[in-house]
Tab-separated table of C-alpha atoms and ligand atoms in Angstrom:
chain	number	residue	atom	x	y	z
O	1	MET	CA	-0.892	2.635	31.977
O	2	THR	CA	1.599	4.395	29.781
O	3	LEU	CA	4.397	2.553	28.139
O	4	LYS	CA	7.807	2.732	29.766
O	5	ILE	CA	10.201	0.769	27.612
O	6	GLU	CA	13.301	1.872	25.825
O	7	THR	CA	13.527	0.945	22.189
O	8	GLN	CA	17.305	0.551	22.050
O	9	LYS	CA	18.377	3.263	19.750
O	10	PHE	CA	19.276	1.173	16.738
O	11	SER	CA	17.501	-2.151	17.059
O	12	VAL	CA	14.602	-1.527	14.647
O	13	ALA	CA	17.030	0.305	12.388
O	14	ASP	CA	19.505	-2.588	12.431
O	15	ARG	CA	16.801	-4.952	11.279
O	16	PHE	CA	15.677	-2.510	8.618
O	17	LEU	CA	19.226	-2.077	7.289
O	18	GLU	CA	19.523	-5.840	6.985
O	19	TYR	CA	16.159	-6.387	5.253
O	20	VAL	CA	16.537	-3.656	2.609
O	21	GLN	CA	19.716	-5.270	1.307
O	22	ILE	CA	17.729	-8.330	0.238
O	23	ASP	CA	16.248	-7.814	-3.231
O	24	THR	CA	12.509	-8.605	-3.086
O	25	GLN	CA	11.207	-6.783	-6.140
O	26	SER	CA	7.907	-8.203	-7.433
O	27	ASP	CA	7.122	-8.630	-11.139
O	28	PRO	CA	3.722	-7.805	-12.667
O	29	TYR	CA	4.498	-9.865	-15.797
O	30	SER	CA	5.105	-13.097	-13.897
O	31	ASP	CA	2.243	-15.521	-13.342
O	32	THR	CA	3.836	-17.472	-10.501
O	33	TYR	CA	3.099	-17.108	-6.760
O	34	PRO	CA	5.049	-15.335	-5.433
O	35	SER	CA	5.767	-13.446	-8.647
O	36	THR	CA	9.518	-13.652	-7.928
O	37	GLY	CA	11.232	-16.436	-5.977
O	38	LYS	CA	13.661	-14.001	-4.351
O	39	GLN	CA	10.887	-12.644	-2.126
O	40	LYS	CA	11.159	-15.922	-0.231
O	41	ASP	CA	14.790	-15.069	0.642
O	42	LEU	CA	13.521	-12.411	3.020
O	43	GLY	CA	10.648	-14.638	4.161
O	44	ARG	CA	13.125	-17.337	5.212
O	45	ILE	CA	15.233	-14.856	7.210
O	46	LEU	CA	12.154	-13.514	8.999
O	47	VAL	CA	11.011	-17.024	9.878
O	48	SER	CA	14.409	-17.988	11.268
O	49	GLN	CA	14.573	-14.776	13.314
O	50	LEU	CA	11.065	-15.392	14.682
O	51	LEU	CA	11.954	-18.991	15.555
O	52	GLU	CA	15.086	-17.736	17.321
O	53	MET	CA	12.925	-15.397	19.391
O	54	GLY	CA	10.829	-18.400	20.411
O	55	ILE	CA	7.831	-17.904	18.080
O	56	SER	CA	7.452	-21.612	17.454
O	57	ASP	CA	4.718	-21.614	14.770
O	58	ALA	CA	6.545	-19.196	12.421
O	59	HIS	CA	6.634	-20.549	8.868
O	60	LEU	CA	6.852	-19.573	5.216
O	61	ASP	CA	4.281	-21.195	2.918
O	62	GLU	CA	4.675	-22.199	-0.721
O	63	TYR	CA	3.166	-18.887	-1.937
O	64	GLY	CA	5.667	-16.788	0.013
O	65	TYR	CA	3.529	-15.760	3.009
O	66	VAL	CA	5.032	-15.664	6.508
O	67	TYR	CA	2.585	-16.571	9.293
O	68	ALA	CA	3.449	-16.508	12.998
O	69	THR	CA	1.752	-16.043	16.373
O	70	LEU	CA	2.906	-14.265	19.495
O	71	PRO	CA	0.776	-16.128	22.052
O	72	SER	CA	-1.438	-14.278	24.531
O	73	ASN	CA	-0.050	-13.634	28.021
O	74	SER	CA	-3.394	-12.441	29.373
O	75	GLU	CA	-6.125	-14.225	31.333
O	76	LYS	CA	-8.736	-12.142	29.541
O	77	LYS	CA	-10.560	-12.923	26.327
O	78	VAL	CA	-8.726	-10.517	24.041
O	79	PRO	CA	-9.505	-10.315	20.302
O	80	VAL	CA	-6.835	-11.730	17.980
O	81	ILE	CA	-5.049	-8.853	16.234
O	82	CYS	CA	-3.050	-9.270	13.040
O	83	PHE	CA	-0.177	-6.915	12.216
O	84	CYS	CA	0.653	-7.072	8.526
O	85	ALA	CA	3.384	-5.701	6.255
O	86	HIS	CA	4.464	-6.588	2.727
O	87	MET	CA	7.910	-7.905	1.861
O	88	ASP	CA	8.089	-6.991	-1.848
O	89	THR	CA	9.304	-3.706	-3.330
O	90	SER	CA	7.925	-1.815	-6.304
O	91	PRO	CA	8.741	-2.874	-9.890
O	92	ASP	CA	8.947	0.868	-10.730
O	93	CYS	CA	12.546	1.232	-9.506
O	94	SER	CA	15.493	-1.133	-9.052
O	95	GLY	CA	15.696	-2.913	-5.706
O	96	SER	CA	18.871	-4.820	-6.422
O	97	GLY	CA	22.097	-4.016	-4.543
O	98	VAL	CA	20.439	-1.504	-2.205
O	99	LYS	CA	23.127	0.280	-0.143
O	100	PRO	CA	21.352	1.982	2.772
O	101	ILE	CA	22.984	5.038	4.343
O	102	VAL	CA	22.218	6.469	7.802
O	103	HIS	CA	22.511	10.273	7.839
O	104	GLN	CA	22.804	10.952	11.566
O	105	ASN	CA	21.441	14.041	13.300
O	106	TYR	CA	19.832	15.666	10.251
O	107	GLN	CA	19.943	19.466	10.492
O	108	GLY	CA	17.966	20.480	7.423
O	109	GLU	CA	20.840	20.255	4.943
O	110	ASP	CA	20.459	18.854	1.402
O	111	ILE	CA	21.149	15.118	1.420
O	112	VAL	CA	23.242	14.136	-1.618
O	113	LEU	CA	23.126	10.455	-2.575
O	114	PRO	CA	26.744	9.448	-3.305
O	115	ASP	CA	26.262	6.952	-6.138
O	116	ASP	CA	24.363	9.557	-8.206
O	117	PRO	CA	25.073	13.093	-6.955
O	118	GLY	CA	22.190	14.285	-9.154
O	119	GLN	CA	19.893	12.691	-6.585
O	120	VAL	CA	19.500	15.277	-3.821
O	121	LEU	CA	16.868	15.265	-1.061
O	122	ARG	CA	15.823	18.856	-0.429
O	123	GLN	CA	13.225	20.108	2.012
O	124	SER	CA	11.509	21.933	-0.853
O	125	ASP	CA	10.778	18.579	-2.533
O	126	HIS	CA	10.255	16.643	0.708
O	127	PRO	CA	8.377	18.972	3.093
O	128	ASP	CA	8.045	16.185	5.698
O	129	LEU	CA	11.832	16.472	6.227
O	130	LYS	CA	11.158	19.750	8.080
O	131	LYS	CA	9.786	17.687	10.972
O	132	GLN	CA	12.900	15.493	11.142
O	133	ILE	CA	15.488	17.914	12.557
O	134	GLY	CA	17.847	16.050	14.890
O	135	ASN	CA	16.661	12.663	13.620
O	136	ASP	CA	18.635	10.009	11.756
O	137	ILE	CA	17.500	9.718	8.140
O	138	ILE	CA	18.049	6.544	6.130
O	139	THR	CA	18.255	6.730	2.333
O	140	ALA	CA	19.553	4.500	-0.453
O	141	SER	CA	22.757	5.467	-2.274
O	142	GLY	CA	21.263	7.008	-5.438
O	143	THR	CA	20.806	4.149	-7.907
O	144	THR	CA	18.006	2.127	-6.296
O	145	LEU	CA	14.921	2.591	-4.202
O	146	LEU	CA	15.357	2.106	-0.448
O	147	GLY	CA	12.515	-0.313	0.224
O	148	ALA	CA	11.173	1.417	3.344
O	149	ASP	CA	7.884	0.643	1.583
O	150	ASN	CA	7.308	-1.719	3.300
O	151	LYS	CA	10.418	-3.109	5.001
O	152	ALA	CA	10.046	-0.330	7.578
O	153	GLY	CA	6.746	-2.001	8.514
O	154	VAL	CA	8.346	-5.455	8.508
O	155	ALA	CA	11.182	-4.292	10.799
O	156	GLU	CA	8.745	-2.477	13.104
O	157	ILE	CA	6.497	-5.507	13.559
O	158	MET	CA	9.551	-7.725	14.159
O	159	ASP	CA	10.945	-5.330	16.772
O	160	ALA	CA	7.549	-5.003	18.465
O	161	VAL	CA	7.478	-8.802	18.835
O	162	ARG	CA	11.003	-8.801	20.280
O	163	LEU	CA	10.108	-6.102	22.823
O	164	LEU	CA	6.835	-7.750	23.834
O	165	LEU	CA	8.749	-10.961	24.522
O	166	LEU	CA	11.298	-8.980	26.535
O	167	HIS	CA	8.571	-7.253	28.568
O	168	PRO	CA	6.077	-9.861	29.782
O	169	GLU	CA	4.622	-7.193	32.101
O	170	ILE	CA	2.930	-5.738	29.007
O	171	LYS	CA	-0.230	-7.809	28.642
O	172	HIS	CA	-1.662	-8.669	25.228
O	173	GLY	CA	-3.841	-11.224	23.489
O	174	ASP	CA	-2.793	-13.508	20.631
O	175	ILE	CA	-0.969	-11.426	18.042
O	176	ARG	CA	-0.864	-12.771	14.524
O	177	ILE	CA	2.099	-11.688	12.412
O	178	LEU	CA	1.604	-11.695	8.650
O	179	PHE	CA	4.154	-10.776	5.973
O	180	THR	CA	2.831	-10.839	2.406
O	181	PRO	CA	4.490	-10.967	-1.037
O	182	ASP	CA	3.389	-9.112	-4.201
O	183	GLU	CA	1.451	-6.221	-2.647
O	184	GLU	CA	2.998	-3.800	-5.136
O	185	ILE	CA	1.492	-5.689	-8.070
O	186	GLY	CA	-1.951	-5.936	-6.483
O	187	ARG	CA	-1.743	-9.635	-5.623
O	188	GLY	CA	-0.788	-9.326	-1.958
O	189	VAL	CA	-3.732	-11.324	-0.654
O	190	ASP	CA	-4.513	-13.578	-3.649
O	191	LYS	CA	-3.184	-16.716	-1.970
O	192	LEU	CA	-3.701	-15.699	1.645
O	193	ASP	CA	-5.290	-18.386	3.821
O	194	ILE	CA	-7.665	-16.224	5.829
O	195	ALA	CA	-9.029	-19.213	7.781
O	196	LYS	CA	-5.526	-20.215	8.841
O	197	LEU	CA	-4.751	-16.624	9.815
O	198	ASN	CA	-7.834	-16.725	12.029
O	199	ALA	CA	-7.629	-13.149	13.334
O	200	ASP	CA	-10.494	-10.861	14.351
O	201	PHE	CA	-9.088	-7.793	12.632
O	202	GLY	CA	-5.761	-6.303	11.678
O	203	TYR	CA	-3.590	-3.294	11.041
O	204	THR	CA	-1.348	-2.961	8.013
O	205	VAL	CA	1.795	-1.033	8.970
O	206	ASP	CA	2.420	0.604	5.593
O	207	GLY	CA	1.538	4.281	6.023
O	208	GLU	CA	3.642	7.354	5.429
O	209	THR	CA	3.898	10.270	7.875
O	210	LEU	CA	4.327	9.804	11.629
O	211	GLY	CA	0.860	9.543	13.182
O	212	SER	CA	-1.083	8.747	10.035
O	213	ILE	CA	-3.919	6.272	10.355
O	214	GLU	CA	-5.972	5.519	7.273
O	215	ASP	CA	-9.372	3.870	7.153
O	216	GLU	CA	-10.441	4.915	3.716
O	217	THR	CA	-9.217	3.931	0.247
O	218	PHE	CA	-10.502	4.391	-3.257
O	219	SER	CA	-13.093	2.070	-4.674
O	220	ALA	CA	-11.627	0.858	-7.920
O	221	ASP	CA	-12.893	-0.643	-11.171
O	222	ALA	CA	-11.178	-1.465	-14.445
O	223	MET	CA	-13.098	-0.618	-17.606
O	224	THR	CA	-12.432	-1.731	-21.166
O	225	VAL	CA	-14.025	0.155	-24.078
O	226	ARG	CA	-13.936	-1.852	-27.304
O	227	ILE	CA	-14.707	0.016	-30.526
O	228	LYS	CA	-15.577	-1.671	-33.796
O	229	GLY	CA	-14.833	0.411	-36.900
O	230	VAL	CA	-15.447	-0.268	-40.586
O	231	SER	CA	-12.365	-1.335	-42.547
O	232	VAL	CA	-12.173	-0.888	-46.306
O	233	HIS	CA	-9.163	-0.938	-48.673
O	234	PRO	CA	-7.699	2.554	-48.165
O	235	GLY	CA	-7.494	3.107	-51.907
O	236	PHE	CA	-11.277	2.740	-52.201
O	237	ALA	CA	-12.362	4.002	-48.769
O	238	LYS	CA	-13.922	7.371	-49.632
O	239	GLY	CA	-17.130	7.835	-47.702
O	240	SER	CA	-17.186	4.279	-46.347
O	241	MET	CA	-14.236	3.722	-43.993
O	242	TYR	CA	-14.480	4.480	-40.268
O	243	SER	CA	-11.180	3.812	-38.513
O	244	ALA	CA	-11.537	2.464	-34.969
O	245	ILE	CA	-8.142	4.032	-34.168
O	246	LYS	CA	-9.407	7.511	-35.032
O	247	ILE	CA	-12.689	6.988	-33.193
O	248	ALA	CA	-10.745	5.922	-30.084
O	249	ALA	CA	-8.543	9.012	-30.360
O	250	GLU	CA	-11.603	11.233	-30.662
O	251	LEU	CA	-13.215	9.602	-27.651
O	252	LEU	CA	-10.079	10.292	-25.600
O	253	THR	CA	-10.032	13.975	-26.559
O	254	ARG	CA	-13.661	14.260	-25.410
O	255	LEU	CA	-12.807	13.161	-21.847
O	256	PRO	CA	-13.052	15.944	-19.253
O	257	LYS	CA	-9.712	17.740	-18.829
O	258	ASP	CA	-10.269	20.064	-15.876
O	259	ARG	CA	-12.032	17.490	-13.680
O	260	LEU	CA	-12.317	13.699	-13.381
O	261	ALA	CA	-8.684	13.220	-14.487
O	262	PRO	CA	-5.826	12.214	-12.143
O	263	GLU	CA	-3.879	15.319	-13.165
O	264	ALA	CA	-6.840	17.539	-12.273
O	265	THR	CA	-8.036	16.012	-8.999
O	266	SER	CA	-6.953	15.611	-5.365
O	267	GLY	CA	-8.426	14.911	-1.923
O	268	LYS	CA	-11.757	13.123	-2.173
O	269	GLU	CA	-12.237	13.652	-5.936
O	270	GLY	CA	-12.417	10.609	-8.198
O	271	PHE	CA	-11.250	10.179	-11.769
O	272	VAL	CA	-11.370	8.170	-14.985
O	273	HIS	CA	-7.950	7.403	-16.386
O	274	PRO	CA	-7.016	5.728	-19.691
O	275	VAL	CA	-3.949	3.553	-19.005
O	276	ALA	CA	-3.521	1.612	-22.250
O	277	ILE	CA	-4.711	1.731	-25.834
O	278	GLN	CA	-4.265	-0.634	-28.746
O	279	GLY	CA	-5.958	-0.888	-32.067
O	280	THR	CA	-6.334	-1.486	-35.788
O	281	VAL	CA	-8.673	0.125	-38.301
O	282	GLU	CA	-11.133	-2.682	-37.593
O	283	GLU	CA	-11.076	-2.627	-33.808
O	284	ALA	CA	-9.581	-0.551	-30.991
O	285	GLN	CA	-9.510	-1.028	-27.233
O	286	ILE	CA	-9.010	1.516	-24.487
O	287	GLN	CA	-8.298	0.367	-20.935
O	288	PHE	CA	-9.407	2.687	-18.155
O	289	ILE	CA	-9.059	2.647	-14.427
O	290	ILE	CA	-11.982	4.297	-12.610
O	291	ARG	CA	-11.573	5.568	-9.040
O	292	ASP	CA	-13.698	7.235	-6.377
O	293	PHE	CA	-14.196	7.045	-2.605
O	294	ASP	CA	-17.954	6.716	-3.125
O	295	ASP	CA	-19.301	3.630	-4.900
O	296	GLN	CA	-22.255	5.535	-6.405
O	297	LYS	CA	-19.965	8.179	-7.831
O	298	LEU	CA	-17.780	5.417	-9.212
O	299	VAL	CA	-20.793	4.144	-11.190
O	300	ALA	CA	-21.610	7.704	-12.284
O	301	HIS	CA	-18.065	8.121	-13.659
O	302	GLU	CA	-18.456	4.878	-15.593
O	303	GLU	CA	-21.743	6.121	-17.029
O	304	GLU	CA	-20.050	9.330	-18.068
O	305	VAL	CA	-17.415	7.396	-20.031
O	306	GLU	CA	-20.183	5.326	-21.599
O	307	ASN	CA	-22.114	8.478	-22.580
O	308	ILE	CA	-19.020	9.997	-24.175
O	309	THR	CA	-18.472	6.745	-26.036
O	310	ARG	CA	-22.069	6.643	-27.289
O	311	GLU	CA	-21.989	10.293	-28.387
O	312	THR	CA	-18.697	9.782	-30.197
O	313	LEU	CA	-20.010	6.731	-32.045
O	314	GLN	CA	-23.186	8.538	-33.198
O	315	ASP	CA	-21.262	10.157	-36.034
O	316	TYR	CA	-20.017	6.814	-37.401
O	317	PRO	CA	-22.636	4.626	-39.145
O	318	GLY	CA	-21.997	0.888	-38.952
O	319	CYS	CA	-19.626	1.226	-35.982
O	320	SER	CA	-20.328	-0.101	-32.507
O	321	TYR	CA	-18.872	-0.333	-29.025
O	322	GLN	CA	-18.826	-2.684	-26.092
O	323	ILE	CA	-17.920	-1.874	-22.479
O	324	VAL	CA	-16.743	-4.311	-19.820
O	325	VAL	CA	-16.311	-3.237	-16.190
O	326	THR	CA	-14.445	-5.376	-13.639
O	327	GLU	CA	-14.276	-4.698	-9.933
O	328	GLN	CA	-10.747	-4.242	-8.556
O	329	TYR	CA	-11.231	-3.309	-4.871
O	330	ARG	CA	-13.618	-1.338	-2.674
O	331	ASN	CA	-13.262	1.466	-0.138
O	332	MET	CA	-12.467	-0.233	3.160
O	333	LYS	CA	-14.463	2.440	4.993
O	334	ASN	CA	-17.581	0.509	3.926
O	335	VAL	CA	-16.399	-2.253	6.276
O	336	LEU	CA	-14.493	-0.255	8.899
O	337	LYS	CA	-17.388	2.090	9.668
O	338	ASP	CA	-19.015	-0.830	11.508
O	339	PHE	CA	-15.915	-1.360	13.702
O	340	PRO	CA	-15.066	2.114	15.047
O	341	ASP	CA	-13.004	0.693	17.954
O	342	ILE	CA	-10.287	-0.472	15.575
O	343	ILE	CA	-9.514	3.098	14.534
O	344	ASP	CA	-10.295	4.624	17.925
O	345	ILE	CA	-7.769	2.384	19.673
O	346	GLY	CA	-5.151	3.156	17.017
O	347	VAL	CA	-5.734	6.858	17.684
O	348	GLU	CA	-5.652	6.357	21.453
O	349	ALA	CA	-2.341	4.454	21.213
O	350	MET	CA	-0.735	7.356	19.373
O	351	GLN	CA	-2.143	9.918	21.819
O	352	ARG	CA	-0.719	7.989	24.779
O	353	LEU	CA	2.674	8.125	23.087
O	354	GLY	CA	2.416	11.858	22.435
O	355	ILE	CA	2.066	11.335	18.687
O	356	GLU	CA	-0.489	13.520	16.955
O	357	PRO	CA	-2.835	11.196	15.028
O	358	ILE	CA	-3.507	12.178	11.418
O	359	ARG	CA	-6.697	10.621	10.009
O	360	ARG	CA	-6.285	10.225	6.278
O	361	SER	CA	-7.813	8.642	3.237
O	362	ILE	CA	-5.573	6.969	0.674
O	363	ARG	CA	-5.873	7.850	-3.013
O	364	GLY	CA	-5.080	4.250	-3.821
O	365	GLY	CA	-5.612	0.800	-2.385
O	366	THR	CA	-3.829	-1.356	0.149
O	367	ASP	CA	-3.768	-5.002	1.092
O	368	GLY	CA	-6.004	-3.725	3.874
O	369	SER	CA	-8.800	-2.773	1.497
O	370	ARG	CA	-8.992	-6.297	0.174
O	371	LEU	CA	-8.458	-7.869	3.608
O	372	SER	CA	-11.327	-5.784	4.984
O	373	PHE	CA	-13.680	-7.295	2.414
O	374	MET	CA	-12.313	-10.786	3.089
O	375	GLY	CA	-13.568	-10.466	6.658
O	376	LEU	CA	-10.473	-8.980	8.291
O	377	PRO	CA	-11.200	-5.273	8.934
O	378	CYS	CA	-7.800	-3.688	8.463
O	379	PRO	CA	-6.878	0.014	8.551
O	380	ASN	CA	-3.369	1.228	7.778
O	381	ILE	CA	-1.049	2.853	10.314
O	382	PHE	CA	2.161	4.770	9.672
O	383	ALA	CA	5.474	3.011	9.078
O	384	GLY	CA	7.358	6.291	8.432
O	385	GLU	CA	8.185	5.535	4.784
O	386	HIS	CA	8.418	8.542	2.432
O	387	ALA	CA	8.871	9.169	-1.317
O	388	PHE	CA	8.452	5.466	-1.969
O	389	HIS	CA	8.916	3.757	-5.349
O	390	GLY	CA	11.826	6.051	-6.171
O	391	LYS	CA	15.509	6.699	-5.584
O	392	GLN	CA	14.859	9.460	-3.039
O	393	GLU	CA	12.870	7.218	-0.723
O	394	TRP	CA	13.651	7.842	2.955
O	395	VAL	CA	12.622	6.954	6.489
O	396	SER	CA	13.808	8.164	9.882
O	397	VAL	CA	15.021	5.894	12.673
O	398	GLN	CA	12.985	7.851	15.227
O	399	ASP	CA	9.715	7.468	13.275
O	400	MET	CA	10.335	3.739	13.034
O	401	GLN	CA	10.866	3.547	16.795
O	402	LYS	CA	7.562	5.369	17.330
O	403	ALA	CA	5.816	2.928	15.010
O	404	VAL	CA	7.190	0.040	17.105
O	405	LEU	CA	5.754	1.624	20.262
O	406	THR	CA	2.445	2.285	18.506
O	407	ILE	CA	2.109	-1.403	17.592
O	408	ILE	CA	2.876	-2.432	21.171
O	409	THR	CA	0.477	0.127	22.646
O	410	ILE	CA	-2.362	-0.918	20.327
O	411	ALA	CA	-1.960	-4.516	21.538
O	412	GLN	CA	-1.810	-3.313	25.126
O	413	ILE	CA	-4.977	-1.188	24.910
O	414	TRP	CA	-6.985	-4.033	23.371
O	415	GLU	CA	-5.964	-6.167	26.352
O	416	GLU	CA	-6.892	-3.447	28.865
O	417	LYS	CA	-10.347	-3.060	27.332
O	418	ALA	CA	-11.036	-6.805	27.221
O	419	SER	CA	-12.822	-8.591	30.036
I	1	LIG	ZN1	3.515	-0.429	0.556
């Protein structure tokens, strides 16, 4: 059965325009949950809108998570699917006083953002705009991000729920709705109650281009290299002082430059990346992030940094080093490869809607990578958000409408295939 429902032209967009005006920026320097109390402002609105629709178990918990269930309307035993989006916006760019603008019927022209005319969206910088001719593009006004990452996903899930309630002829199992705080600072699932969620698997709705479906992320470790030097009074240091600062600097210059660096890699290539350094003559510390899609290669990259460290230290008698590696997240493909139906049905939903599916891997992580390892296999489907974390962020109304239909069709196909 193909889907025959009209997404009223502006309903998902209306929701989106409302949500982006609520400041929900997260804060990596806070140690509270959620990291900023204002994220709950949006959570409370979502809960009251869900309750108004008749979703009676919708609630916001003390950590800022919104949980809700659209109950099954099927006689069959359908798996419980979770649709998940995050409510916070990136700390990299202001999210306060967002003034969204709808540029109707885009015809390829430059889009100038009125509050800072230096901010211009051009097709040369945003090649995905070429596929948006005739669509309605939403941007911010030039001084803030838009927040399509991930309020597009929030609005799409909300509108899918509304439409499913309006169309009881579309059969589906229990659908769990989850909105998380603090995804942008890597804490999106820290306080998630996975037992309470009680879903079989999920889809995060936080992807970019129309049709994208992502089942692969980086595997990620953090690595700290601590170097002990030899400190002597500088007036009497000839032949006996070995500055940890200089050793650290030398180590950094020995890192590969034309490979294994973020600025030299793309696609499936991994990297080692120093992100912070501090030090005295006595001791210096370099913080790295290590990334690869393959866990064995990840370990090989770590060994390479260790080898460079050892070789560097050889020239400095009396100096030593220590390396600490901590796991950050793992490639969700390791989990998802055992559940091919989850991706296959996502792809089938898009094909039924005439959307060309784009299988992608993400050079980063998502809530989904951590959820997958918590027992909730969870690929990422498109929300339509583009150029996120910056002032030129944009999304189109038509892509959001297609994401709504994709969510509905995924739920519908799982019901059809159940017995
Ligand atoms: Zn996001």
